[in-house]
Amino acid sequence: MTIVIETQDLVKKYGDLFAVDRLTFDVKKGTVASLLGPNGAGKTTTVEILEGLRRPSDGRATVLGYDVTSEYGKIRKQVGVLPQDFEPFDRLTPTEAVAYWGRLFNRAVTKEDVRKLLADVSLSERAKVQGIHLSGGEKRKLGIAMSLVGEPELLFLDEPTTGLDPKARRDLWGLVHRVQKEGRTVVLTTHYLDEAEQLADDVGIMHHGKLVARGKPQDLVATHGAATTIILGGAGPAGLHEVTRRGIRAVLDHDDVLVRVSDPSEMRIVLAKLSSIEIDLKDMYTKRGTLEDVFLGLVGAKMEEGVLQE
Amino acid sequence: MNRILADLMAFGRQYLRSRIGAFFVFIFPILLILLFGAIFSQTGSSSVTVPVQDLDNSLMSRGFLSALNNTTVVKMSMISPTVDLQSYIKDNSLSVALLIPSGFQRQVLESMQANGTSQVNVTLYGDPSKSTLGQVEGVMEAVAEQMNFKLVGASRIINVDVRPVASSQYTYMDYFLPGIVGMTIMTSAMYSMTSICGEYRTRRYFKLLATTTLSKAEWLVSKILFYSLILIVSLVVTVGVGIAVWGVHITIDGMVIAFIVVGALLFTSLGMLFGTIVKDPESGVALANAIGFPMMFLSGSFWPVESMPSYLQTVAKVLPLTYVNEGLRDAMIFGNVESALVNLGVVAVLAALCFVVAAKLVSWKER
């Protein structure tokens, strides 16, 4: 499969701080690659280097076969970008902004093209409203439409669903899948774990500028997270004491006791042991491992309302 | 070219919808024309009212006052002969007042009989800090001199014939209007661009534009085209108001349009150059004001550079707006093509230099 992005020991330093620390990875054509990590992990700095917006301090990066520092002009029209800090032009309507942006990519954008793009991002009803009057989520949708208007071969979406409501998020996920089906490549940065799990073929987990893990979401869970967790609801410290006394490794999470089972073949043994213990429980259930577990294990990040926190 | 036109259209829409930009291009110069016109266009016929206490009330004193009134420069208003004039001046905060003493006619006749060996005085009270005193004093001396000639049967031999430099039909407003056009080119293009660069940096528009195929030079060209177009419209509107309200007599030809285009190129590039050091729109406005205001006053927008002290004239020579203003006056009033071309050349060279440096120095990318 063709490589669209390739980095080799990529470094970005600000004084003594390594925002990106010897990053080496690649992205294959037609895939959705996601850089995942808490705020300050180096995701945006990395994609801005790949977008030709920042110069790396060291190392090498190529996009669509061209060097990002010396040859970016050659690939500009093949790349669409939604920056993390996107703001629309205050006095242009979404219709005008999308048409304008298309012409900056040398595309003869018709009214029908613009109408379809705005419909794709659920912004049709606000098509004639000036940017200054759009809500945060609507501005984000406009940014996505603008990033797509040049029909890019490679699309960078930096935190695309921040500020969007659940329906708009799912609509965008559908849009990303459609873009991928057309054979285009998407690089996505996010701190929403469910977004990465839903969209990405390839997830890179970044922490303090380094790539600490990489792979398909399910492989990452299998390799770095707990495959399954048995939850003893309301067992409390007494329950934890009883469980650990029987040689079962467990942790207390609020008033629940969590027993992580990495190897599926051990599940029956562990359940048998647990059923022999007399513990007061509210309920007992199992939960399959997720990327959240991977984060807990790899970088100590926590989730708050679905968002990774340092 | 397609990208430049696209950016021109999008920028134009935003600029005109914001209304602030439109105010400075269309409304502000008109306000200045109306305001300055109201102040200066009546200079030749305005009169100063002079309170007069005529203690003589004779044929001679009334004749003297009538001669003063006929000048149309001063207008007499009579004060009762019973009041104390000095107290009256103080109580009414008068800047000027005239006293014709009792026995004025008799003293004049006596002096004539004595072949002018004695003089007769009228007293002009006045505040030396006010310009009206000098104006009234000059008129009175001229009228008194004319009366002296009549009384002794003499006539003036040497006369001063004053002629304006430009064609005799030109007024102060004709001279003033090209300065307003020059000032509008500077304020519209330079102020706006400096502020826009600050805004584009703060709101990350530069970064956004850097992800497209639009180059910095193309972006700058679209701004220059836009300012050229709206400044030509502004020129037509401003001159139209000048003609309709003040009856100005000026020429608009290809040379004037060339000054608008090259001036827009110069001040747009200069604004972008200043924009390289501003971080937000507020600091952009402050920097543009710090540079623009002194330039506006020192470059002959409102008065001739020659009327300023010599050291300020030296400063004016290094200010680009001076050459725009002088060139516009050459083209619009004097019809001096040769001088206009020299000024246009200076502005064009400066503009080209600023354009190249601005396009090179401005960075859209993050560090």
XYZ file of C-alpha atoms in Angstrom:
677
model
C 0.000 0.000 0.000
C 1.277 3.473 -0.904
C 2.729 5.548 1.921
C 1.212 9.047 2.034
C 2.990 10.415 5.101
C 6.331 9.378 6.463
C 8.302 10.872 9.337
C 11.760 9.963 10.519
C 13.021 11.111 13.948
C 10.915 14.260 13.694
C 11.721 16.827 16.387
C 10.182 20.176 17.311
C 11.827 22.037 20.181
C 10.862 25.267 21.924
C 13.889 26.140 24.039
C 14.519 23.044 26.132
C 11.008 21.699 25.662
C 10.463 18.877 23.179
C 6.973 19.388 21.735
C 7.701 16.530 19.326
C 10.393 14.086 20.343
C 11.978 11.890 17.647
C 8.698 10.855 16.083
C 8.789 8.120 13.469
C 5.631 6.844 11.818
C 3.858 6.503 8.486
C 0.333 6.734 7.123
C -0.944 4.557 4.300
C -3.082 5.797 1.455
C -6.835 5.398 1.904
C -6.699 4.940 5.666
C -7.918 7.012 8.580
C -4.972 7.561 10.901
C -5.531 9.084 14.299
C -3.116 10.744 16.656
C -4.533 10.351 20.111
C -3.410 11.935 23.320
C -4.247 14.391 26.073
C -3.798 18.135 25.598
C -0.128 19.044 25.234
C 0.860 15.622 23.937
C 2.241 17.117 20.699
C -0.531 16.068 18.298
C -1.266 19.517 16.872
C 2.411 20.442 16.574
C 2.987 17.215 14.649
C 0.134 17.750 12.201
C 1.056 21.421 11.722
C 4.533 20.310 10.678
C 2.898 17.877 8.251
C 0.618 20.665 6.991
C 3.679 22.803 6.239
C 2.694 25.377 8.887
C 5.673 24.820 11.205
C 9.285 24.020 10.514
C 10.660 20.975 12.307
C 13.743 21.483 14.475
C 15.211 18.215 13.296
C 14.362 14.999 11.477
C 12.533 14.524 8.230
C 8.929 14.366 7.091
C 7.402 13.791 3.686
C 3.792 14.256 2.623
C 2.616 12.731 -0.665
C 6.283 12.119 -1.405
C 7.434 15.720 -0.948
C 9.587 17.166 1.815
C 7.473 19.328 4.146
C 10.112 22.027 4.603
C 11.306 22.551 1.051
C 8.614 21.250 -1.313
C 5.274 21.976 0.288
C 4.169 24.334 -2.458
C 3.918 21.323 -4.800
C 1.282 19.546 -2.756
C -0.740 22.403 -1.297
C -3.701 21.853 -3.617
C -3.882 18.145 -2.727
C -4.200 18.740 1.004
C -7.229 19.953 2.984
C -6.799 21.265 6.504
C -9.104 21.941 9.424
C -6.901 23.638 12.045
C -7.619 23.129 15.725
C -8.083 26.889 16.212
C -10.206 27.427 13.096
C -12.250 30.638 13.005
C -14.423 31.561 10.038
C -14.381 35.008 8.440
C -16.879 37.117 10.383
C -18.567 38.829 7.465
C -18.822 35.944 5.002
C -21.712 33.495 4.943
C -20.922 29.749 4.804
C -21.986 29.749 1.130
C -19.582 32.582 0.294
C -16.760 31.190 2.453
C -16.882 27.716 0.902
C -17.036 29.112 -2.664
C -14.128 31.473 -1.871
C -12.039 28.673 -0.402
C -12.660 26.444 -3.392
C -11.371 29.136 -5.747
C -8.209 29.425 -3.629
C -7.613 25.791 -4.595
C -8.185 26.628 -8.279
C -11.495 24.756 -8.319
C -14.446 25.983 -10.314
C -16.940 25.535 -7.491
C -20.572 25.618 -8.568
C -23.472 26.677 -6.391
C -24.580 23.048 -6.365
C -21.142 21.928 -5.084
C -21.380 24.434 -2.244
C -24.959 23.468 -1.421
C -24.027 19.766 -1.302
C -20.989 20.346 0.901
C -22.977 22.421 3.367
C -25.656 19.716 3.417
C -22.955 17.099 4.112
C -21.939 18.969 7.261
C -25.565 19.768 8.260
C -25.168 23.493 7.733
C -27.760 24.092 4.992
C -30.144 26.031 7.208
C -27.406 28.469 8.192
C -25.936 28.835 4.710
C -26.836 32.532 4.408
C -25.844 33.630 7.912
C -22.643 35.628 8.376
C -19.846 33.803 10.205
C -20.005 36.122 13.195
C -23.498 34.868 14.004
C -22.686 31.126 13.848
C -22.424 29.023 17.016
C -19.177 27.257 17.960
C -20.374 23.961 16.517
C -21.603 25.602 13.307
C -18.237 27.307 12.858
C -16.571 23.917 13.196
C -18.882 22.438 10.547
C -18.043 25.316 8.216
C -14.332 24.648 8.768
C -14.855 21.012 7.803
C -16.728 22.028 4.643
C -13.909 24.427 3.736
C -11.297 21.713 4.270
C -13.174 19.453 1.834
C -13.978 21.943 -0.932
C -10.616 21.512 -2.672
C -11.338 17.746 -3.006
C -8.064 16.923 -1.244
C -6.275 13.646 -1.588
C -5.139 14.022 2.024
C -7.288 15.572 4.741
C -6.006 16.813 8.102
C -8.726 17.190 10.721
C -7.398 18.603 13.990
C -9.957 18.036 16.755
C -12.830 18.119 14.234
C -15.695 17.377 16.619
C -14.805 19.702 19.481
C -17.930 21.710 20.241
C -20.255 19.543 18.159
C -23.404 17.972 19.581
C -23.671 14.129 19.581
C -25.727 14.018 16.373
C -23.329 16.330 14.525
C -20.409 14.193 15.728
C -21.995 11.053 14.310
C -22.804 12.881 11.061
C -19.161 13.872 10.784
C -18.033 10.319 11.432
C -20.234 9.224 8.531
C -18.657 11.919 6.386
C -15.138 10.750 7.265
C -16.102 7.190 6.333
C -17.416 8.446 2.974
C -14.202 10.373 2.329
C -12.229 7.243 3.103
C -14.377 5.146 0.776
C -13.481 7.543 -2.032
C -9.866 6.426 -1.554
C -8.714 9.537 0.228
C -6.561 9.592 3.346
C -7.566 11.242 6.616
C -5.283 12.227 9.483
C -7.299 12.910 12.575
C -6.213 14.240 15.924
C -8.628 13.861 18.789
C -8.880 13.490 22.503
C -12.166 11.614 22.203
C -11.389 7.927 22.561
C -14.693 6.772 21.081
C -13.992 8.888 17.995
C -10.635 7.213 17.427
C -12.175 3.770 17.977
C -15.008 4.503 15.550
C -12.983 6.109 12.786
C -9.340 5.122 12.835
C -7.692 2.191 11.108
C -4.437 3.158 12.719
C -4.056 4.874 16.085
C -0.880 6.493 17.349
C -0.873 7.345 21.032
C 1.229 10.376 21.859
C 2.502 11.454 25.247
C 4.976 14.264 25.948
C 5.842 14.478 22.239
C 6.593 10.780 21.879
C 4.692 8.037 20.143
C 4.171 5.554 22.990
C 2.020 3.026 21.133
C 0.642 2.464 17.664
C -1.652 0.011 15.951
C -5.282 -0.829 15.213
C -7.578 0.105 18.115
C -8.468 -3.511 18.912
C -4.799 -4.563 18.762
C -3.832 -1.759 21.119
C -6.502 -2.857 23.574
C -5.353 -6.444 23.360
C -1.684 -5.541 23.732
C -1.715 -2.684 26.202
C -5.072 -2.781 27.970
C -7.047 -5.279 29.974
C -8.993 -7.522 27.628
C -11.926 -7.773 30.048
C -12.722 -6.338 33.477
C -15.018 -8.008 36.015
C -16.748 -5.398 38.106
C -17.998 -6.235 41.575
C -20.428 -3.382 42.111
C -20.575 -1.988 45.652
C -18.114 -4.567 47.060
C -16.114 -1.811 48.753
C -12.827 -2.154 50.691
C -14.067 -5.300 52.463
C -14.720 -6.953 49.132
C -11.296 -5.918 47.893
C -9.735 -7.491 50.986
C -11.587 -10.781 50.448
C -10.705 -10.947 46.744
C -7.022 -10.189 47.153
C -6.812 -12.630 50.105
C -7.679 -15.362 47.573
C -4.766 -14.401 45.364
C -6.783 -12.474 42.773
C -5.310 -9.120 41.635
C -7.879 -6.329 41.928
C -8.202 -2.595 42.439
C -10.775 -0.393 44.120
C -12.558 2.166 41.955
C -14.834 4.260 44.154
C -16.927 1.541 45.827
C -16.451 -1.034 43.091
C -13.797 -3.716 42.956
C -12.259 -4.175 39.501
C -10.665 -7.444 38.486
C -8.801 -7.227 35.198
C -8.452 -10.452 33.173
C -5.813 -10.099 30.469
C -5.903 -13.683 29.217
C -9.388 -14.853 28.153
C -8.467 -18.450 29.017
C -8.199 -17.483 32.701
C -11.705 -16.030 32.789
C -13.413 -19.265 33.889
C -10.909 -19.851 36.729
C -11.232 -16.295 38.004
C -15.032 -16.429 37.908
C -15.006 -19.719 39.788
C -12.802 -18.266 42.500
C -14.974 -15.154 42.798
C -18.183 -17.165 43.075
C -16.774 -19.026 46.067
C -16.223 -15.822 48.027
C -18.890 -14.457 50.323
C -19.138 -10.767 49.472
C -21.994 -8.278 49.724
C -22.618 -7.015 46.191
C -25.054 -4.665 44.489
C -24.332 -6.256 41.128
C -21.644 -8.014 39.114
C -20.891 -7.574 35.430
C -18.082 -7.674 32.880
C -16.762 -4.947 30.611
C -14.595 -5.426 27.556
C -11.309 -3.541 27.455
C -11.207 -0.150 25.714
C -8.683 2.434 24.656
C -9.322 4.102 27.997
C -7.677 1.128 29.653
C -4.771 1.527 27.256
C -4.363 5.094 28.329
C -4.620 4.265 31.980
C -1.905 1.711 31.480
C 0.389 3.645 29.148
C 0.276 7.301 30.043
C -1.741 7.502 33.228
C -4.316 9.668 31.442
C -7.838 9.760 32.797
C -11.182 10.320 31.154
C -13.522 13.091 32.102
C -16.792 13.227 30.170
C -15.258 11.225 27.345
C -12.230 13.492 27.001
C -8.680 12.506 27.839
C -7.111 14.470 30.667
C -3.435 14.608 31.617
C -5.497 35.583 -11.388
C -8.537 33.530 -10.370
C -7.240 33.300 -6.805
C -6.539 37.040 -6.676
C -10.065 37.822 -7.883
C -11.568 35.352 -5.419
C -9.667 36.961 -2.552
C -10.535 40.433 -3.829
C -14.261 39.606 -3.862
C -14.218 37.967 -0.437
C -12.184 40.767 1.124
C -14.358 43.428 -0.499
C -17.524 41.863 0.875
C -16.110 41.753 4.373
C -14.678 45.256 4.194
C -17.868 46.886 3.000
C -20.063 44.878 5.369
C -17.998 45.966 8.377
C -19.037 49.601 7.630
C -16.054 51.002 9.577
C -13.816 50.748 6.526
C -16.486 52.286 4.315
C -16.804 55.188 6.747
C -13.126 56.080 6.447
C -13.120 55.767 2.653
C -16.351 57.558 1.781
C -17.799 59.464 4.737
C -14.691 60.768 6.518
C -13.229 62.668 3.512
C -16.648 64.173 2.810
C -16.940 65.336 6.417
C -13.478 66.897 6.169
C -14.356 68.628 2.899
C -17.553 70.043 4.378
C -15.901 71.045 7.656
C -12.781 72.659 6.231
C -14.814 74.190 3.431
C -17.139 75.821 5.951
C -14.146 77.172 7.875
C -12.011 78.422 5.000
C -14.112 78.956 1.914
C -15.622 82.206 3.273
C -12.271 83.701 4.338
C -12.369 86.473 1.725
C -15.748 87.877 2.673
C -15.982 87.280 6.414
C -16.149 90.426 8.516
C -15.094 91.310 12.050
C -17.566 93.208 14.177
C -15.938 96.212 15.860
C -17.783 97.934 18.705
C -17.365 101.739 18.297
C -17.903 104.601 20.707
C -18.227 107.772 18.660
C -17.950 110.671 21.129
C -17.753 113.221 18.309
C -20.775 112.106 16.233
C -19.784 114.536 13.500
C -19.901 114.418 9.721
C -16.196 113.528 9.702
C -16.466 110.704 12.271
C -19.537 109.216 10.564
C -17.700 109.397 7.226
C -14.732 107.525 8.717
C -17.010 104.781 10.092
C -18.891 104.552 6.814
C -15.584 104.058 4.969
C -14.685 101.270 7.384
C -18.047 99.569 6.867
C -17.586 99.758 3.109
C -14.464 97.588 3.308
C -16.762 94.632 4.247
C -13.853 93.352 6.323
C -15.008 95.158 9.448
C -18.523 95.922 10.556
C -19.213 98.689 13.040
C -21.589 98.299 16.001
C -22.225 101.443 17.996
C -21.791 101.794 21.759
C -23.604 104.457 23.734
C -21.390 107.532 24.301
C -22.460 107.628 27.942
C -20.763 104.371 29.043
C -17.170 104.064 30.240
C -15.540 102.287 27.269
C -12.757 100.517 29.168
C -15.211 99.056 31.676
C -17.524 98.089 28.825
C -14.675 96.261 27.061
C -13.822 94.385 30.257
C -17.427 93.544 31.143
C -18.187 92.267 27.652
C -14.818 90.510 27.067
C -14.281 92.392 23.807
C -11.172 91.561 21.818
C -11.321 94.856 19.934
C -13.111 98.235 20.200
C -12.708 101.680 18.629
C -12.931 105.072 20.309
C -13.435 108.237 18.253
C -12.693 111.097 20.653
C -14.811 114.132 21.150
C -13.600 117.005 18.931
C -12.366 114.626 16.235
C -13.724 116.711 13.311
C -12.493 119.986 14.777
C -8.961 118.591 15.309
C -8.855 117.251 11.756
C -9.797 120.619 10.323
C -7.219 122.381 12.516
C -4.529 119.975 11.385
C -5.431 120.580 7.727
C -5.141 124.321 8.239
C -1.745 123.775 9.863
C -0.613 121.678 6.816
C -0.665 118.451 8.803
C 1.869 119.509 11.432
C -0.315 117.954 14.156
C -1.892 114.502 14.157
C -5.382 113.438 15.188
C -5.765 110.051 16.931
C -8.582 107.540 17.077
C -7.922 104.832 19.689
C -8.157 101.109 18.897
C -8.359 98.952 22.029
C -7.580 95.315 21.546
C -6.279 91.994 22.849
C -2.834 91.444 21.250
C -3.257 87.648 21.607
C -6.229 87.660 19.203
C -5.695 87.775 15.460
C -8.705 90.083 15.019
C -6.718 93.008 16.462
C -4.105 92.801 13.718
C -6.792 92.354 11.059
C -8.805 95.400 12.243
C -5.639 97.480 12.734
C -4.573 96.826 9.145
C -7.975 97.777 7.750
C -8.142 100.946 9.852
C -4.688 102.082 8.829
C -5.564 101.522 5.183
C -8.848 103.469 5.524
C -7.140 106.273 7.505
C -4.452 106.490 4.815
C -7.085 106.748 2.076
C -8.868 109.493 4.053
C -5.573 111.355 4.498
C -4.988 111.203 0.717
C -8.504 112.589 0.066
C -8.171 115.334 2.660
C -4.906 116.628 1.208
C -5.917 115.944 -2.410
C -3.231 113.284 -3.019
C -3.560 109.882 -4.685
C -1.787 106.521 -4.440
C 0.997 106.057 -6.975
C 2.507 102.656 -6.106
C -0.025 99.853 -6.016
C 0.409 96.153 -5.172
C -1.271 93.770 -7.597
C -1.844 90.387 -5.883
C -2.327 87.383 -8.163
C -2.760 83.688 -7.142
C -0.123 81.239 -8.345
C -2.674 78.951 -10.013
C -5.334 80.163 -12.352
C -7.247 83.025 -10.770
C -10.407 80.926 -10.499
C -8.890 78.586 -7.878
C -9.832 78.816 -4.223
C -8.526 77.411 -0.966
C -10.823 74.401 -1.385
C -9.274 73.585 -4.765
C -5.894 73.502 -3.052
C -7.252 71.572 -0.073
C -9.091 68.777 -1.909
C -6.038 66.963 -3.381
C -4.601 66.876 0.162
C -7.764 65.177 1.393
C -7.521 62.656 -1.444
C -3.873 61.946 -0.517
C -4.755 61.605 3.146
C -7.615 59.205 2.311
C -5.257 56.996 0.296
C -2.943 56.782 3.291
C -5.570 56.270 6.005
C -7.653 53.767 4.036
C -4.806 51.592 2.866
C -2.145 51.869 5.577
C -4.322 52.061 8.698
C -6.562 49.297 7.448
C -3.753 46.946 6.412
C -1.807 47.354 9.660
C -4.924 46.540 11.636
C -5.913 43.674 9.303
C -2.488 42.055 9.710
C -2.979 42.167 13.488
C -6.442 40.640 13.159
C -5.322 37.958 10.706
C -2.533 36.988 13.080
C -4.704 36.942 16.218
C -7.529 35.023 14.618
C -5.188 32.652 12.753
C -6.466 33.673 9.307
C -2.892 33.846 8.041
C -2.370 30.260 9.151
C -5.593 29.272 7.454
C -4.582 31.004 4.226
C -1.189 29.292 4.382
C -2.989 25.972 3.904
C -4.291 27.104 0.496
C -2.526 27.721 -2.794
C -2.823 31.518 -2.401
C 0.614 33.145 -2.104
C 1.461 36.133 0.079
C 2.159 38.256 -3.002
C -1.233 37.319 -4.498
C -2.958 38.213 -1.235
C -1.190 41.567 -1.196
C -2.045 42.231 -4.861
C -5.729 41.588 -4.183
C -5.644 44.149 -1.345
C -3.902 46.696 -3.588
C -6.513 46.180 -6.306
C -9.317 46.506 -3.791
C -7.986 49.722 -2.260
C -7.309 51.151 -5.735
C -10.920 50.509 -6.759
C -12.576 51.912 -3.654
C -10.205 54.896 -3.600
C -11.147 55.752 -7.183
C -14.814 55.621 -6.136
C -13.939 57.689 -3.051
C -12.158 60.217 -5.308
C -15.237 60.593 -7.485
C -17.533 60.969 -4.452
C -15.212 63.444 -2.689
C -14.671 65.581 -5.775
C -18.399 65.401 -6.521
C -19.204 66.795 -3.083
C -16.467 69.405 -3.497
C -17.978 70.554 -6.798
C -21.582 70.428 -5.599
C -21.034 72.213 -2.288
C -17.978 74.406 -2.743
C -17.730 74.699 -6.506
C -14.136 73.408 -6.653
C -12.297 73.534 -9.991
C -9.993 70.560 -10.369
C -9.005 68.055 -13.014
C -9.349 64.261 -12.810
C -7.308 62.532 -15.495
C -5.145 59.465 -16.021
C -2.367 60.978 -13.933
C -4.678 61.309 -10.909
C -5.824 57.689 -11.317
C -2.150 56.647 -11.579
C -1.474 58.377 -8.252
C -4.419 56.552 -6.662
C -3.184 53.150 -7.878
C 0.491 53.709 -7.035
C -0.493 55.352 -3.728
C -2.642 52.330 -2.863
C 0.294 50.056 -3.744
C 2.613 52.104 -1.517
C 0.407 52.417 1.548
C -1.026 48.889 1.374
C 2.509 47.486 1.261
C 3.612 49.853 4.016
C 0.634 48.733 6.133
C 1.563 45.088 5.588
C 5.158 45.910 6.489
C 4.032 47.493 9.761
C 1.758 44.484 10.155
C 4.819 42.237 10.478
C 5.490 43.668 13.938
C 1.957 43.991 15.316
C 0.442 41.163 17.300
C -3.222 42.181 17.351
C -5.596 44.729 15.777
C -5.306 47.111 18.745
C -1.531 47.402 18.499
C -1.984 47.739 14.725
C -4.247 50.769 15.152
C -1.853 52.294 17.703
C 1.150 51.864 15.394
C -0.733 53.210 12.368
C -1.817 56.255 14.383
C 1.698 56.864 15.693
C 3.044 56.953 12.137
C 0.011 58.175 10.206
C -0.962 61.226 12.242
C 2.383 63.056 12.091
C 2.659 62.126 8.410
C -0.833 63.503 7.725
C 0.036 66.901 9.212
C 3.633 67.158 8.017
C 3.038 66.094 4.405
C 1.001 69.068 3.283
C -2.432 67.452 3.379
C -4.027 70.482 5.031
C -1.587 73.324 4.358
C 1.442 73.938 2.137
C 4.689 72.320 3.252
C 6.403 75.675 2.512
C 4.446 77.308 5.353
C 6.134 75.061 7.929
C 9.504 75.754 9.663
C 12.512 74.680 7.616
C 13.380 71.700 9.850
C 9.839 70.342 9.429
C 10.121 70.853 5.682
C 13.192 68.610 5.825
C 11.138 65.986 7.683
C 8.358 66.317 5.087
C 10.838 65.457 2.321
C 11.327 61.941 3.720
C 7.610 61.255 4.136
C 6.048 59.374 1.206
C 2.677 61.145 1.573
C 4.392 64.457 0.699
C 5.091 63.173 -2.816
C 1.546 61.841 -3.197
C 0.048 65.188 -2.104
C 2.384 67.278 -4.253
C 1.842 65.019 -7.256
C -1.925 65.140 -6.854
C -1.828 68.969 -6.696
C 0.417 69.043 -9.761
C -2.121 66.923 -11.615
C -5.403 68.205 -10.197
C -4.728 71.957 -9.885
C -1.604 73.159 -11.645
C -1.616 70.853 -14.649
C 2.147 70.487 -14.234
C 2.710 67.107 -15.898
C 6.502 67.176 -15.586
C 6.471 67.748 -11.828
C 3.628 65.232 -11.395
C 5.679 62.577 -13.215
C 8.679 63.173 -10.963
C 6.495 62.777 -7.864
C 4.800 59.709 -9.379
C 8.235 58.203 -10.023
C 9.287 58.716 -6.400
C 6.053 57.153 -5.126
C 6.329 54.231 -7.589
C 9.906 53.385 -6.555
C 9.011 53.528 -2.858
C 5.894 51.433 -3.512
C 7.798 48.735 -5.408
C 10.390 48.568 -2.646
C 7.785 48.292 0.101
C 5.839 45.627 -1.845
C 8.879 43.384 -2.299
C 10.024 43.760 1.314
C 6.487 43.267 2.707
C 5.837 40.135 0.636
C 9.180 38.738 1.776
C 9.041 39.638 5.467
C 5.463 38.778 6.326
C 5.184 35.247 7.634
C 1.902 33.358 7.660
C 3.372 30.360 9.396
C 3.873 29.608 13.073
C 7.333 29.596 14.567
